[in-house]
PDB file of C-alpha atoms in Angstrom:
ATOM      1  CA  MET A1383    -115.031 115.821  41.293  1.00  0.00           C
ATOM      2  CA  THR A1384    -118.243 114.402  39.009  1.00  0.00           C
ATOM      3  CA  LEU A1385    -121.163 113.159  41.159  1.00  0.00           C
ATOM      4  CA  ILE A1386    -124.069 111.440  39.743  1.00  0.00           C
ATOM      5  CA  ASP A1387    -127.641 112.114  41.518  1.00  0.00           C
ATOM      6  CA  SER A1388    -129.575 108.712  41.147  1.00  0.00           C
ATOM      7  CA  HIS A1389    -132.809 110.088  42.230  1.00  0.00           C
ATOM      8  CA  ALA A1390    -134.079 113.522  42.388  1.00  0.00           C
ATOM      9  CA  HIS A1391    -137.330 115.083  41.908  1.00  0.00           C
ATOM     10  CA  ILE A1392    -136.060 117.991  40.535  1.00  0.00           C
ATOM     11  CA  TYR A1393    -139.313 118.751  38.439  1.00  0.00           C
ATOM     12  CA  SER A1394    -141.191 118.951  42.263  1.00  0.00           C
ATOM     13  CA  GLU A1395    -143.157 122.173  42.796  1.00  0.00           C
ATOM     14  CA  GLN A1396    -141.382 123.156  45.107  1.00  0.00           C
ATOM     15  CA  PHE A1397    -138.281 124.207  42.468  1.00  0.00           C
ATOM     16  CA  LYS A1398    -140.871 125.970  40.483  1.00  0.00           C
ATOM     17  CA  GLN A1399    -139.458 129.108  41.068  1.00  0.00           C
ATOM     18  CA  ASP A1400    -135.795 127.845  40.789  1.00  0.00           C
ATOM     19  CA  ARG A1401    -135.857 125.175  38.832  1.00  0.00           C
ATOM     20  CA  ASP A1402    -133.140 126.682  36.606  1.00  0.00           C
ATOM     21  CA  GLU A1403    -131.113 128.198  39.484  1.00  0.00           C
ATOM     22  CA  ALA A1404    -130.779 124.705  41.452  1.00  0.00           C
ATOM     23  CA  LEU A1405    -129.759 122.793  38.435  1.00  0.00           C
ATOM     24  CA  ALA A1406    -127.210 125.578  37.489  1.00  0.00           C
ATOM     25  CA  ARG A1407    -125.958 125.484  41.206  1.00  0.00           C
ATOM     26  CA  ALA A1408    -125.656 121.425  41.314  1.00  0.00           C
ATOM     27  CA  LEU A1409    -123.724 121.921  37.835  1.00  0.00           C
ATOM     28  CA  ALA A1410    -121.034 124.158  39.476  1.00  0.00           C
ATOM     29  CA  GLU A1411    -120.760 121.435  41.883  1.00  0.00           C
ATOM     30  CA  GLY A1412    -119.818 118.481  39.542  1.00  0.00           C
ATOM     31  CA  VAL A1413    -123.374 117.342  39.875  1.00  0.00           C
ATOM     32  CA  GLU A1414    -123.527 116.297  35.946  1.00  0.00           C
ATOM     33  CA  LYS A1415    -126.330 113.959  35.677  1.00  0.00           C
ATOM     34  CA  ILE A1416    -129.659 113.996  37.581  1.00  0.00           C
ATOM     35  CA  TYR A1417    -132.202 110.840  37.548  1.00  0.00           C
ATOM     36  CA  MET A1418    -135.398 111.856  38.048  1.00  0.00           C
ATOM     37  CA  PRO A1419    -138.060 108.908  38.892  1.00  0.00           C
ATOM     38  CA  ASN A1420    -141.942 109.675  38.286  1.00  0.00           C
ATOM     39  CA  ILE A1421    -144.497 109.506  40.594  1.00  0.00           C
ATOM     40  CA  ASP A1422    -148.175 108.959  38.686  1.00  0.00           C
ATOM     41  CA  HIS A1423    -150.167 110.254  35.812  1.00  0.00           C
ATOM     42  CA  THR A1424    -149.975 114.042  37.609  1.00  0.00           C
ATOM     43  CA  SER A1425    -146.262 113.509  37.335  1.00  0.00           C
ATOM     44  CA  ILE A1426    -145.590 112.840  34.296  1.00  0.00           C
ATOM     45  CA  ASP A1427    -145.543 116.439  32.093  1.00  0.00           C
ATOM     46  CA  VAL A1428    -143.389 118.173  34.152  1.00  0.00           C
ATOM     47  CA  LEU A1429    -140.993 115.287  33.971  1.00  0.00           C
ATOM     48  CA  LEU A1430    -140.498 115.589  30.910  1.00  0.00           C
ATOM     49  CA  GLU A1431    -140.430 118.607  30.699  1.00  0.00           C
ATOM     50  CA  THR A1432    -137.876 119.313  32.754  1.00  0.00           C
ATOM     51  CA  GLU A1433    -135.340 116.525  30.781  1.00  0.00           C
ATOM     52  CA  GLN A1434    -136.796 118.358  27.562  1.00  0.00           C
ATOM     53  CA  LYS A1435    -135.450 121.303  29.091  1.00  0.00           C
ATOM     54  CA  HIS A1436    -132.121 120.017  30.388  1.00  0.00           C
ATOM     55  CA  PRO A1437    -131.588 116.932  28.244  1.00  0.00           C
ATOM     56  CA  GLU A1438    -127.607 116.601  29.366  1.00  0.00           C
ATOM     57  CA  GLN A1439    -128.446 116.977  32.975  1.00  0.00           C
ATOM     58  CA  CYS A1440    -131.865 115.598  33.479  1.00  0.00           C
ATOM     59  CA  ILE A1441    -133.125 111.740  32.819  1.00  0.00           C
ATOM     60  CA  SER A1442    -135.935 110.547  33.184  1.00  0.00           C
ATOM     61  CA  MET A1443    -137.675 107.368  34.807  1.00  0.00           C
ATOM     62  CA  MET A1444    -140.924 105.918  34.209  1.00  0.00           C
ATOM     63  CA  GLY A1445    -143.207 104.060  36.944  1.00  0.00           C
ATOM     64  CA  LEU A1446    -145.739 104.230  39.735  1.00  0.00           C
ATOM     65  CA  HIS A1447    -144.680 105.117  42.949  1.00  0.00           C
ATOM     66  CA  PRO A1448    -146.482 103.166  45.698  1.00  0.00           C
ATOM     67  CA  THR A1449    -147.941 105.932  48.032  1.00  0.00           C
ATOM     68  CA  SER A1450    -150.079 106.622  44.725  1.00  0.00           C
ATOM     69  CA  VAL A1451    -151.590 103.190  44.206  1.00  0.00           C
ATOM     70  CA  ASN A1452    -154.952 102.851  45.121  1.00  0.00           C
ATOM     71  CA  LYS A1453    -158.331 100.530  44.040  1.00  0.00           C
ATOM     72  CA  ASP A1454    -157.697 102.349  40.550  1.00  0.00           C
ATOM     73  CA  PHE A1455    -153.704 101.519  40.071  1.00  0.00           C
ATOM     74  CA  GLU A1456    -154.456  99.300  37.141  1.00  0.00           C
ATOM     75  CA  GLN A1457    -155.270 102.457  35.093  1.00  0.00           C
ATOM     76  CA  GLU A1458    -151.845 103.989  36.288  1.00  0.00           C
ATOM     77  CA  LEU A1459    -149.747 101.124  35.174  1.00  0.00           C
ATOM     78  CA  TYR A1460    -151.776 101.348  31.669  1.00  0.00           C
ATOM     79  CA  LEU A1461    -150.112 104.708  31.417  1.00  0.00           C
ATOM     80  CA  VAL A1462    -146.516 103.870  32.447  1.00  0.00           C
ATOM     81  CA  GLU A1463    -146.661 101.088  30.204  1.00  0.00           C
ATOM     82  CA  GLU A1464    -147.985 102.641  27.233  1.00  0.00           C
ATOM     83  CA  TRP A1465    -145.276 105.555  28.021  1.00  0.00           C
ATOM     84  CA  LEU A1466    -142.568 102.675  28.188  1.00  0.00           C
ATOM     85  CA  GLY A1467    -143.628 101.625  24.894  1.00  0.00           C
ATOM     86  CA  LYS A1468    -143.127 105.524  23.302  1.00  0.00           C
ATOM     87  CA  ARG A1469    -139.507 105.820  24.333  1.00  0.00           C
ATOM     88  CA  ARG A1470    -136.416 105.080  26.044  1.00  0.00           C
ATOM     89  CA  PHE A1471    -136.442 105.935  30.096  1.00  0.00           C
ATOM     90  CA  ALA A1472    -133.689 105.357  32.149  1.00  0.00           C
ATOM     91  CA  ALA A1473    -135.333 103.163  34.706  1.00  0.00           C
ATOM     92  CA  VAL A1474    -138.729 101.745  35.807  1.00  0.00           C
ATOM     93  CA  GLY A1475    -139.466 103.834  38.735  1.00  0.00           C
ATOM     94  CA  GLU A1476    -139.885 104.847  41.274  1.00  0.00           C
ATOM     95  CA  CYS A1477    -142.154 101.531  42.426  1.00  0.00           C
ATOM     96  CA  GLY A1478    -141.925  99.008  45.378  1.00  0.00           C
ATOM     97  CA  ILE A1479    -144.354  99.029  48.961  1.00  0.00           C
ATOM     98  CA  ASP A1480    -144.734 101.861  51.519  1.00  0.00           C
ATOM     99  CA  LEU A1481    -146.333 100.656  54.648  1.00  0.00           C
ATOM    100  CA  TYR A1482    -145.281 104.079  56.605  1.00  0.00           C
ATOM    101  CA  TRP A1483    -148.044 105.865  55.320  1.00  0.00           C
ATOM    102  CA  ASP A1484    -151.283 103.410  54.966  1.00  0.00           C
ATOM    103  CA  LYS A1485    -151.224 100.063  54.730  1.00  0.00           C
ATOM    104  CA  THR A1486    -154.749  99.949  53.009  1.00  0.00           C
ATOM    105  CA  PHE A1487    -153.679  99.310  49.708  1.00  0.00           C
ATOM    106  CA  LEU A1488    -150.622  96.808  50.190  1.00  0.00           C
ATOM    107  CA  PRO A1489    -151.944  93.783  48.191  1.00  0.00           C
ATOM    108  CA  GLN A1490    -152.534  96.559  45.356  1.00  0.00           C
ATOM    109  CA  GLN A1491    -148.480  97.377  45.936  1.00  0.00           C
ATOM    110  CA  GLN A1492    -148.081  94.368  45.820  1.00  0.00           C
ATOM    111  CA  GLU A1493    -149.412  93.572  42.466  1.00  0.00           C
ATOM    112  CA  ALA A1494    -148.217  96.622  41.519  1.00  0.00           C
ATOM    113  CA  LEU A1495    -144.721  96.107  41.853  1.00  0.00           C
ATOM    114  CA  LYS A1496    -145.249  92.635  40.359  1.00  0.00           C
ATOM    115  CA  VAL A1497    -146.400  94.470  37.162  1.00  0.00           C
ATOM    116  CA  GLN A1498    -143.522  96.690  37.015  1.00  0.00           C
ATOM    117  CA  VAL A1499    -140.673  93.933  37.812  1.00  0.00           C
ATOM    118  CA  GLU A1500    -141.905  92.327  34.453  1.00  0.00           C
ATOM    119  CA  LEU A1501    -142.111  95.748  32.611  1.00  0.00           C
ATOM    120  CA  ALA A1502    -138.644  96.469  33.840  1.00  0.00           C
ATOM    121  CA  ARG A1503    -137.407  92.861  32.653  1.00  0.00           C
ATOM    122  CA  LYS A1504    -139.409  93.161  29.224  1.00  0.00           C
ATOM    123  CA  TYR A1505    -137.530  96.904  28.410  1.00  0.00           C
ATOM    124  CA  GLN A1506    -134.579  95.550  29.989  1.00  0.00           C
ATOM    125  CA  LEU A1507    -134.439  98.773  32.068  1.00  0.00           C
ATOM    126  CA  PRO A1508    -132.842  98.811  35.560  1.00  0.00           C
ATOM    127  CA  ILE A1509    -135.733  98.893  38.635  1.00  0.00           C
ATOM    128  CA  VAL A1510    -135.905 101.675  41.297  1.00  0.00           C
ATOM    129  CA  LEU A1511    -137.221 100.556  44.315  1.00  0.00           C
ATOM    130  CA  HIS A1512    -139.140 102.583  47.259  1.00  0.00           C
ATOM    131  CA  THR A1513    -138.933 100.517  50.406  1.00  0.00           C
ATOM    132  CA  ARG A1514    -139.971 102.761  53.196  1.00  0.00           C
ATOM    133  CA  ASP A1515    -141.006 100.058  56.364  1.00  0.00           C
ATOM    134  CA  SER A1516    -141.118  97.641  53.733  1.00  0.00           C
ATOM    135  CA  PHE A1517    -137.910  96.394  52.900  1.00  0.00           C
ATOM    136  CA  ASP A1518    -138.494  92.562  53.562  1.00  0.00           C
ATOM    137  CA  GLU A1519    -142.044  92.352  51.753  1.00  0.00           C
ATOM    138  CA  THR A1520    -140.178  94.629  48.937  1.00  0.00           C
ATOM    139  CA  TYR A1521    -137.118  91.947  48.738  1.00  0.00           C
ATOM    140  CA  GLU A1522    -139.819  88.792  48.824  1.00  0.00           C
ATOM    141  CA  ILE A1523    -140.735  89.715  45.366  1.00  0.00           C
ATOM    142  CA  ILE A1524    -137.600  91.205  43.797  1.00  0.00           C
ATOM    143  CA  ALA A1525    -135.664  87.947  45.545  1.00  0.00           C
ATOM    144  CA  ALA A1526    -139.038  85.622  43.477  1.00  0.00           C
ATOM    145  CA  ALA A1527    -138.436  87.206  40.387  1.00  0.00           C
ATOM    146  CA  GLN A1528    -134.712  87.450  40.544  1.00  0.00           C
ATOM    147  CA  ASP A1529    -133.384  85.112  37.443  1.00  0.00           C
ATOM    148  CA  GLY A1530    -130.319  87.089  36.548  1.00  0.00           C
ATOM    149  CA  SER A1531    -132.412  89.753  34.498  1.00  0.00           C
ATOM    150  CA  LEU A1532    -132.754  91.807  37.141  1.00  0.00           C
ATOM    151  CA  LYS A1533    -131.076  95.106  38.483  1.00  0.00           C
ATOM    152  CA  GLY A1534    -131.563  97.833  40.077  1.00  0.00           C
ATOM    153  CA  ILE A1535    -131.311 100.641  43.058  1.00  0.00           C
ATOM    154  CA  PHE A1536    -133.221 100.162  45.926  1.00  0.00           C
ATOM    155  CA  HIS A1537    -133.448 103.583  47.074  1.00  0.00           C
ATOM    156  CA  CYS A1538    -133.109 105.385  50.199  1.00  0.00           C
ATOM    157  CA  PHE A1539    -131.417 102.659  51.856  1.00  0.00           C
ATOM    158  CA  SER A1540    -131.733 102.640  55.335  1.00  0.00           C
ATOM    159  CA  GLY A1541    -131.059  99.160  56.893  1.00  0.00           C
ATOM    160  CA  THR A1542    -129.373  96.997  58.786  1.00  0.00           C
ATOM    161  CA  GLU A1543    -125.990  95.286  57.341  1.00  0.00           C
ATOM    162  CA  ASP A1544    -127.467  92.167  57.017  1.00  0.00           C
ATOM    163  CA  GLN A1545    -130.175  93.829  54.567  1.00  0.00           C
ATOM    164  CA  ALA A1546    -127.428  95.407  52.712  1.00  0.00           C
ATOM    165  CA  ALA A1547    -125.701  92.069  52.480  1.00  0.00           C
ATOM    166  CA  LYS A1548    -129.238  90.699  51.194  1.00  0.00           C
ATOM    167  CA  VAL A1549    -129.337  93.518  48.248  1.00  0.00           C
ATOM    168  CA  LYS A1550    -125.855  92.997  47.117  1.00  0.00           C
ATOM    169  CA  GLU A1551    -127.083  89.134  46.514  1.00  0.00           C
ATOM    170  CA  LEU A1552    -129.209  89.894  44.594  1.00  0.00           C
ATOM    171  CA  GLY A1553    -127.686  92.021  42.165  1.00  0.00           C
ATOM    172  CA  PHE A1554    -128.811  95.237  43.376  1.00  0.00           C
ATOM    173  CA  LEU A1555    -127.464  98.580  44.242  1.00  0.00           C
ATOM    174  CA  MET A1556    -127.917 100.726  47.430  1.00  0.00           C
ATOM    175  CA  GLY A1557    -128.975 104.521  47.083  1.00  0.00           C
ATOM    176  CA  ILE A1558    -127.425 106.581  49.598  1.00  0.00           C
ATOM    177  CA  GLY A1559    -128.629 109.964  50.382  1.00  0.00           C
ATOM    178  CA  GLY A1560    -129.057 112.887  53.183  1.00  0.00           C
ATOM    179  CA  VAL A1561    -130.193 109.946  55.981  1.00  0.00           C
ATOM    180  CA  SER A1562    -126.489 108.915  55.968  1.00  0.00           C
ATOM    181  CA  THR A1563    -125.740 112.273  57.750  1.00  0.00           C
ATOM    182  CA  PHE A1564    -127.855 111.823  60.494  1.00  0.00           C
ATOM    183  CA  LYS A1565    -127.139 110.829  63.757  1.00  0.00           C
ATOM    184  CA  ASN A1566    -129.414 108.383  64.637  1.00  0.00           C
ATOM    185  CA  GLY A1567    -129.733 107.478  60.569  1.00  0.00           C
ATOM    186  CA  GLY A1568    -128.165 103.858  61.466  1.00  0.00           C
ATOM    187  CA  LEU A1569    -125.748 104.019  58.385  1.00  0.00           C
ATOM    188  CA  ASP A1570    -122.661 104.642  60.247  1.00  0.00           C
ATOM    189  CA  LYS A1571    -122.980 101.105  61.793  1.00  0.00           C
ATOM    190  CA  VAL A1572    -123.677  99.273  57.691  1.00  0.00           C
ATOM    191  CA  LEU A1573    -121.767 101.437  55.707  1.00  0.00           C
ATOM    192  CA  PRO A1574    -118.250 100.665  56.998  1.00  0.00           C
ATOM    193  CA  HIS A1575    -118.788  96.848  56.460  1.00  0.00           C
ATOM    194  CA  VAL A1576    -120.244  97.553  52.355  1.00  0.00           C
ATOM    195  CA  GLN A1577    -118.751  98.238  49.322  1.00  0.00           C
ATOM    196  CA  LEU A1578    -118.407 101.285  47.211  1.00  0.00           C
ATOM    197  CA  ASP A1579    -119.068  99.100  43.988  1.00  0.00           C
ATOM    198  CA  ASP A1580    -122.525  98.542  45.827  1.00  0.00           C
ATOM    199  CA  LEU A1581    -123.543 101.975  46.059  1.00  0.00           C
ATOM    200  CA  VAL A1582    -124.855 104.964  44.368  1.00  0.00           C
ATOM    201  CA  LEU A1583    -125.620 108.482  45.872  1.00  0.00           C
ATOM    202  CA  GLU A1584    -128.720 110.312  45.384  1.00  0.00           C
ATOM    203  CA  THR A1585    -130.447 113.363  47.274  1.00  0.00           C
ATOM    204  CA  ASP A1586    -133.902 112.723  47.015  1.00  0.00           C
ATOM    205  CA  CYS A1587    -134.521 116.426  46.459  1.00  0.00           C
ATOM    206  CA  PRO A1588    -136.915 117.834  47.567  1.00  0.00           C
ATOM    207  CA  TYR A1589    -136.686 115.156  50.452  1.00  0.00           C
ATOM    208  CA  LEU A1590    -134.176 114.622  53.239  1.00  0.00           C
ATOM    209  CA  ALA A1591    -131.306 116.958  52.692  1.00  0.00           C
ATOM    210  CA  PRO A1592    -128.289 116.097  54.204  1.00  0.00           C
ATOM    211  CA  VAL A1593    -126.874 117.603  58.107  1.00  0.00           C
ATOM    212  CA  PRO A1594    -127.082 121.194  58.112  1.00  0.00           C
ATOM    213  CA  HIS A1595    -129.810 122.134  55.845  1.00  0.00           C
ATOM    214  CA  ARG A1596    -131.912 118.999  57.458  1.00  0.00           C
ATOM    215  CA  GLY A1597    -135.559 120.240  57.582  1.00  0.00           C
ATOM    216  CA  LYS A1598    -135.302 122.334  55.008  1.00  0.00           C
ATOM    217  CA  ARG A1599    -135.950 121.707  51.097  1.00  0.00           C
ATOM    218  CA  ASN A1600    -133.142 119.438  49.759  1.00  0.00           C
ATOM    219  CA  GLU A1601    -131.416 119.935  46.313  1.00  0.00           C
ATOM    220  CA  PRO A1602    -129.326 118.365  44.212  1.00  0.00           C
ATOM    221  CA  VAL A1603    -126.285 121.218  44.719  1.00  0.00           C
ATOM    222  CA  TYR A1604    -125.920 119.083  48.777  1.00  0.00           C
ATOM    223  CA  LEU A1605    -125.046 115.918  46.946  1.00  0.00           C
ATOM    224  CA  PRO A1606    -121.224 116.672  47.793  1.00  0.00           C
ATOM    225  CA  LEU A1607    -122.060 116.627  51.555  1.00  0.00           C
ATOM    226  CA  VAL A1608    -123.072 113.180  51.131  1.00  0.00           C
ATOM    227  CA  ALA A1609    -120.123 112.093  49.405  1.00  0.00           C
ATOM    228  CA  ARG A1610    -118.192 114.170  52.049  1.00  0.00           C
ATOM    229  CA  ARG A1611    -119.956 112.153  54.445  1.00  0.00           C
ATOM    230  CA  VAL A1612    -119.599 108.094  53.065  1.00  0.00           C
ATOM    231  CA  ALA A1613    -116.259 108.540  52.853  1.00  0.00           C
ATOM    232  CA  GLU A1614    -116.135 109.685  56.007  1.00  0.00           C
ATOM    233  CA  LEU A1615    -117.781 106.735  57.040  1.00  0.00           C
ATOM    234  CA  MET A1616    -116.218 103.957  54.657  1.00  0.00           C
ATOM    235  CA  GLN A1617    -112.552 105.832  55.345  1.00  0.00           C
ATOM    236  CA  LYS A1618    -111.909 105.907  51.912  1.00  0.00           C
ATOM    237  CA  PRO A1619    -111.072 109.417  50.111  1.00  0.00           C
ATOM    238  CA  VAL A1620    -114.036 111.753  48.488  1.00  0.00           C
ATOM    239  CA  GLU A1621    -112.732 111.354  45.142  1.00  0.00           C
ATOM    240  CA  GLU A1622    -112.981 108.127  45.072  1.00  0.00           C
ATOM    241  CA  VAL A1623    -116.493 107.816  46.489  1.00  0.00           C
ATOM    242  CA  ALA A1624    -117.331 110.169  43.411  1.00  0.00           C
ATOM    243  CA  ALA A1625    -115.803 108.259  40.830  1.00  0.00           C
ATOM    244  CA  THR A1626    -116.978 104.690  42.136  1.00  0.00           C
ATOM    245  CA  THR A1627    -120.552 105.881  42.151  1.00  0.00           C
ATOM    246  CA  THR A1628    -120.530 107.544  39.262  1.00  0.00           C
ATOM    247  CA  ARG A1629    -119.790 104.380  37.270  1.00  0.00           C
ATOM    248  CA  ASN A1630    -122.000 102.470  39.366  1.00  0.00           C
ATOM    249  CA  ALA A1631    -124.738 104.855  37.749  1.00  0.00           C
ATOM    250  CA  LEU A1632    -123.791 105.153  34.492  1.00  0.00           C
ATOM    251  CA  ASN A1633    -123.274 101.051  34.345  1.00  0.00           C
ATOM    252  CA  LEU A1634    -127.259 100.734  35.539  1.00  0.00           C
ATOM    253  CA  PHE A1635    -128.578 103.353  33.761  1.00  0.00           C
ATOM    254  CA  LYS A1636    -126.435 102.872  30.577  1.00  0.00           C
ATOM    255  CA  LEU A1637    -127.498 106.156  28.721  1.00  0.00           C
TER     256      LEU A1637
END
């Protein structure tokens, strides 16, 4: 069974001691490709070093995470655009709006997202969206910009059936991760009503480990737990979930 982790911070400091082993564990469980979103200027070096060391398995995105957006965000975006002009990345991301931690910089987050949407259009790349407590605010910007050329992922989707329909209408995919295994995650009410063609799988490691590892460090080797939960909720064979979500990810990222 081949799987793709469409969103993983495997370059994170939390994997400093055993990154190679974590990647080997994942590969042994069929997780053949791992797409890595950038955070900000502090993560670029280790992101690219991880890709350079594991080029067949680890593939980089480039973007500015909304929680790194502050009054000086223009300098961060300049660096993102500079890197996008230097080499090919899998996607622009992760970017979006986060209203969970701090609402202070919402106008700056909105502007940073709009800029990155245009970078995705310019470089003909998918865009990977972070929408924590901000689905409506993020959707509004993407919907206004969608002219048929934008594609991407609403990463860590944990919304309603209505929001899932809006994502599909935009032509975007939903990234499904460990939240699908949580008792009160809400996806048990949504996934039976969506199509596999609209999904990709993710871990978002080291965060959001699936049950029974909830609260511990997440890693790509746990992706089969997500695949099995999605299969259970959608009443599909897990092999079909793996094959379809893998195809969806490869078609989107085109690398």
